[in-house]
GROMACS .gro file of C-alpha atoms in nm:
model
  208
    1MET     CA    1  -7.356   1.468 -12.353
    2VAL     CA    2  -7.010   1.574 -12.474
    3ALA     CA    3  -7.057   1.924 -12.331
    4GLU     CA    4  -7.178   1.781 -12.001
    5ALA     CA    5  -6.879   1.544 -11.974
    6THR     CA    6  -6.641   1.830 -12.054
    7ALA     CA    7  -6.802   2.050 -11.790
    8LYS     CA    8  -6.763   1.774 -11.530
    9ARG     CA    9  -6.394   1.734 -11.614
   10VAL     CA   10  -6.340   2.109 -11.588
   11THR     CA   11  -6.522   2.117 -11.253
   12ARG     CA   12  -6.316   1.826 -11.115
   13ARG     CA   13  -5.995   1.988 -11.237
   14ARG     CA   14  -6.089   2.319 -11.079
   15VAL     CA   15  -6.172   2.151 -10.747
   16ARG     CA   16  -5.837   1.972 -10.757
   17THR     CA   17  -5.654   2.295 -10.844
   18ARG     CA   18  -5.823   2.479 -10.557
   19ALA     CA   19  -5.733   2.201 -10.312
   20ASN     CA   20  -5.371   2.200 -10.429
   21LEU     CA   21  -5.347   2.577 -10.392
   22LEU     CA   22  -5.487   2.556 -10.039
   23ASP     CA   23  -5.243   2.280  -9.942
   24ALA     CA   24  -4.947   2.473 -10.083
   25ALA     CA   25  -5.062   2.796  -9.919
   26PHE     CA   26  -5.094   2.620  -9.584
   27ALA     CA   27  -4.730   2.513  -9.596
   28VAL     CA   28  -4.608   2.856  -9.709
   29PHE     CA   29  -4.818   3.048  -9.453
   30ALA     CA   30  -4.700   2.820  -9.172
   31ALA     CA   31  -4.336   2.864  -9.274
   32LYS     CA   32  -4.333   3.240  -9.334
   33GLY     CA   33  -4.646   3.388  -9.178
   34PHE     CA   34  -4.941   3.566  -9.333
   35GLY     CA   35  -4.836   3.910  -9.456
   36ARG     CA   36  -4.496   3.781  -9.564
   37VAL     CA   37  -4.622   3.562  -9.845
   38SER     CA   38  -4.685   3.662 -10.205
   39ILE     CA   39  -4.921   3.511 -10.460
   40GLU     CA   40  -4.617   3.413 -10.665
   41GLU     CA   41  -4.481   3.206 -10.375
   42VAL     CA   42  -4.810   3.021 -10.336
   43CYS     CA   43  -4.829   2.954 -10.710
   44GLU     CA   44  -4.470   2.832 -10.719
   45ALA     CA   45  -4.527   2.598 -10.425
   46ALA     CA   46  -4.842   2.458 -10.588
   47GLY     CA   47  -4.697   2.441 -10.938
   48TYR     CA   48  -4.961   2.669 -11.095
   49SER     CA   49  -4.971   3.000 -11.279
   50ARG     CA   50  -5.117   3.325 -11.150
   51GLY     CA   51  -5.407   3.261 -11.388
   52ALA     CA   52  -5.491   2.938 -11.205
   53PHE     CA   53  -5.474   3.127 -10.877
   54TYR     CA   54  -5.711   3.402 -10.989
   55SER     CA   55  -5.955   3.153 -11.137
   56ASN     CA   56  -6.006   3.024 -10.783
   57PHE     CA   57  -5.935   3.318 -10.550
   58GLY     CA   58  -5.971   3.691 -10.588
   59SER     CA   59  -5.684   3.772 -10.353
   60LEU     CA   60  -5.440   3.628 -10.104
   61ASP     CA   61  -5.676   3.736  -9.825
   62GLU     CA   62  -5.957   3.533  -9.980
   63LEU     CA   63  -5.735   3.226 -10.001
   64PHE     CA   64  -5.625   3.273  -9.640
   65PHE     CA   65  -5.987   3.294  -9.521
   66ALA     CA   66  -6.081   2.986  -9.725
   67LEU     CA   67  -5.788   2.798  -9.574
   68TYR     CA   68  -5.890   2.893  -9.222
   69ARG     CA   69  -6.257   2.806  -9.279
   70ASP     CA   70  -6.174   2.464  -9.425
   71ARG     CA   71  -5.952   2.367  -9.131
   72ALA     CA   72  -6.183   2.518  -8.870
   73GLU     CA   73  -6.485   2.333  -9.008
   74LEU     CA   74  -6.287   2.008  -9.004
   75ILE     CA   75  -6.207   2.056  -8.635
   76ALA     CA   76  -6.567   2.144  -8.548
   77ASP     CA   77  -6.689   1.833  -8.732
   78GLN     CA   78  -6.433   1.616  -8.549
   79VAL     CA   79  -6.542   1.747  -8.209
   80ALA     CA   80  -6.912   1.704  -8.288
   81GLY     CA   81  -6.848   1.354  -8.422
   82ALA     CA   82  -6.654   1.251  -8.112
   83PHE     CA   83  -6.936   1.371  -7.886
   84ALA     CA   84  -7.197   1.184  -8.090
   85LEU     CA   85  -7.053   0.843  -8.005
   86ASP     CA   86  -7.202   0.793  -7.659
   87GLY     CA   87  -7.536   0.795  -7.481
   88PRO     CA   88  -7.685   1.044  -7.236
   89ASP     CA   89  -7.456   0.955  -6.945
   90LEU     CA   90  -7.140   1.164  -6.972
   91ASP     CA   91  -6.832   0.960  -6.891
   92VAL     CA   92  -6.608   1.267  -6.870
   93PRO     CA   93  -6.266   1.094  -6.895
   94ALA     CA   94  -6.381   0.880  -7.189
   95ALA     CA   95  -6.539   1.177  -7.369
   96VAL     CA   96  -6.232   1.390  -7.309
   97ASP     CA   97  -6.010   1.111  -7.444
   98ARG     CA   98  -6.216   1.088  -7.763
   99VAL     CA   99  -6.217   1.464  -7.824
  100THR     CA  100  -5.850   1.524  -7.749
  101ASP     CA  101  -5.750   1.226  -7.963
  102VAL     CA  102  -5.912   1.381  -8.272
  103LEU     CA  103  -5.828   1.747  -8.204
  104LEU     CA  104  -5.581   1.893  -8.450
  105LEU     CA  105  -5.289   1.983  -8.223
  106ASP     CA  106  -5.066   2.051  -8.521
  107LEU     CA  107  -4.801   2.321  -8.488
  108ASP     CA  108  -4.836   2.441  -8.848
  109TRP     CA  109  -5.212   2.476  -8.807
  110LEU     CA  110  -5.166   2.666  -8.481
  111LEU     CA  111  -4.922   2.905  -8.650
  112VAL     CA  112  -5.172   2.975  -8.928
  113LYS     CA  113  -5.457   3.007  -8.677
  114THR     CA  114  -5.259   3.252  -8.466
  115ASP     CA  115  -5.188   3.464  -8.774
  116PHE     CA  116  -5.561   3.464  -8.843
  117LEU     CA  117  -5.635   3.564  -8.483
  118VAL     CA  118  -5.397   3.861  -8.498
  119HIS     CA  119  -5.540   3.967  -8.833
  120ALA     CA  120  -5.896   3.934  -8.700
  121ALA     CA  121  -5.816   4.138  -8.389
  122ARG     CA  122  -5.756   4.440  -8.614
  123ASP     CA  123  -6.057   4.391  -8.841
  124PRO     CA  124  -6.408   4.339  -8.697
  125ALA     CA  125  -6.537   4.193  -9.024
  126VAL     CA  126  -6.263   3.929  -9.023
  127ALA     CA  127  -6.315   3.868  -8.651
  128GLN     CA  128  -6.669   3.751  -8.720
  129THR     CA  129  -6.534   3.449  -8.908
  130LEU     CA  130  -6.329   3.350  -8.605
  131LEU     CA  131  -6.619   3.418  -8.368
  132ASP     CA  132  -6.849   3.201  -8.580
  133HIS     CA  133  -6.603   2.911  -8.563
  134ARG     CA  134  -6.565   2.941  -8.186
  135ALA     CA  135  -6.943   2.961  -8.146
  136ARG     CA  136  -6.979   2.639  -8.346
  137LEU     CA  137  -6.727   2.462  -8.124
  138ARG     CA  138  -6.901   2.588  -7.809
  139GLY     CA  139  -7.233   2.477  -7.955
  140ALA     CA  140  -7.108   2.121  -8.004
  141ILE     CA  141  -6.978   2.112  -7.647
  142ALA     CA  142  -7.294   2.269  -7.501
  143ASP     CA  143  -7.514   2.026  -7.694
  144ARG     CA  144  -7.325   1.730  -7.546
  145LEU     CA  145  -7.349   1.872  -7.194
  146THR     CA  146  -7.720   1.940  -7.242
  147ARG     CA  147  -7.777   1.575  -7.332
  148ALA     CA  148  -7.606   1.480  -7.006
  149ARG     CA  149  -7.827   1.708  -6.794
  150GLY     CA  150  -7.992   1.503  -6.519
  151HIS     CA  151  -7.734   1.227  -6.559
  152THR     CA  152  -7.406   1.401  -6.483
  153ARG     CA  153  -7.326   1.686  -6.243
  154LEU     CA  154  -7.101   1.969  -6.357
  155PRO     CA  155  -6.895   2.166  -6.107
  156ALA     CA  156  -7.106   2.455  -5.976
  157VAL     CA  157  -6.822   2.701  -6.029
  158LEU     CA  158  -6.873   2.673  -6.407
  159GLY     CA  159  -7.223   2.819  -6.375
  160ASP     CA  160  -7.447   2.701  -6.656
  161ILE     CA  161  -7.378   2.480  -6.957
  162GLU     CA  162  -7.279   2.779  -7.170
  163GLY     CA  163  -7.024   2.872  -6.904
  164ALA     CA  164  -6.883   2.520  -6.909
  165ALA     CA  165  -6.849   2.532  -7.289
  166HIS     CA  166  -6.664   2.864  -7.266
  167ALA     CA  167  -6.430   2.714  -7.006
  168VAL     CA  168  -6.347   2.418  -7.231
  169ILE     CA  169  -6.254   2.649  -7.518
  170ALA     CA  170  -6.045   2.865  -7.283
  171ALA     CA  171  -5.855   2.555  -7.166
  172TYR     CA  172  -5.786   2.458  -7.527
  173ASP     CA  173  -5.661   2.810  -7.602
  174GLY     CA  174  -5.420   2.800  -7.309
  175VAL     CA  175  -5.277   2.460  -7.394
  176THR     CA  176  -5.228   2.546  -7.762
  177THR     CA  177  -5.053   2.871  -7.672
  178GLN     CA  178  -4.802   2.670  -7.467
  179LEU     CA  179  -4.765   2.428  -7.759
  180LEU     CA  180  -4.663   2.714  -7.987
  181LEU     CA  181  -4.376   2.788  -7.752
  182ASP     CA  182  -4.248   2.447  -7.642
  183ARG     CA  183  -4.351   2.251  -7.957
  184ASP     CA  184  -4.432   1.941  -7.753
  185ALA     CA  185  -4.756   1.810  -7.906
  186GLU     CA  186  -4.762   1.489  -7.701
  187ARG     CA  187  -4.731   1.682  -7.376
  188ALA     CA  188  -4.996   1.931  -7.491
  189ARG     CA  189  -5.246   1.654  -7.567
  190SER     CA  190  -5.181   1.487  -7.231
  191TRP     CA  191  -5.209   1.815  -7.043
  192LEU     CA  192  -5.532   1.903  -7.225
  193LYS     CA  193  -5.683   1.568  -7.122
  194GLN     CA  194  -5.591   1.625  -6.758
  195LEU     CA  195  -5.713   1.984  -6.758
  196LEU     CA  196  -6.050   1.913  -6.920
  197THR     CA  197  -6.115   1.612  -6.696
  198ALA     CA  198  -6.043   1.819  -6.386
  199LEU     CA  199  -6.249   2.108  -6.520
  200LEU     CA  200  -6.562   1.904  -6.593
  201THR     CA  201  -6.570   1.683  -6.283
  202ASP     CA  202  -6.625   1.756  -5.916
  203GLY     CA  203  -6.556   1.409  -5.778
  204SER     CA  204  -6.927   1.323  -5.765
  205ASN     CA  205  -7.132   1.086  -5.977
  206THR     CA  206  -7.459   1.208  -5.824
  207PRO     CA  207  -7.716   1.320  -6.085
  208GLU     CA  208  -7.842   1.677  -6.065
   0.00000   0.00000   0.00000
């Protein structure tokens, strides 16, 4: 019993240490950019030793990937959760409002994500992590549009449901790129709502 209780305390402490390292790394990466950050800087920001770092991560690359995966999975879960709140009829403006309200349009996250994108563009193995995340987002969108088939018409120019899902992600990419430059999150969220509503409607409520 004593050994079991000790093991649980160690596990909880390690989970907390890992979370603190990720939080500190997020702030440092956003401020300086991946490739300009050392392990020592992350440890100093988190208040831990190099030993604590290496007990959780094998390298700065591994920490960076873990940070990206954690945030990317959170966003995918938020999108899927927002789409799960309604029935088969797709009220596009209402659905767009729900999704854009929960989307993480945070400048620091976008800076870290852009660093990851540039890194991935030079390394096919790393790129797969980014492709997997984008595929999960498209899957959540496509699943919602599939449930609306027969109830809501999509603009013919989008082609099939997969094409519509790709278009939604492309719109998000464009708006977030602008956000990186003008740093106006409120405007970006409003513009994303307008763009997605226009993209997914054709002015008709006629079922397919």
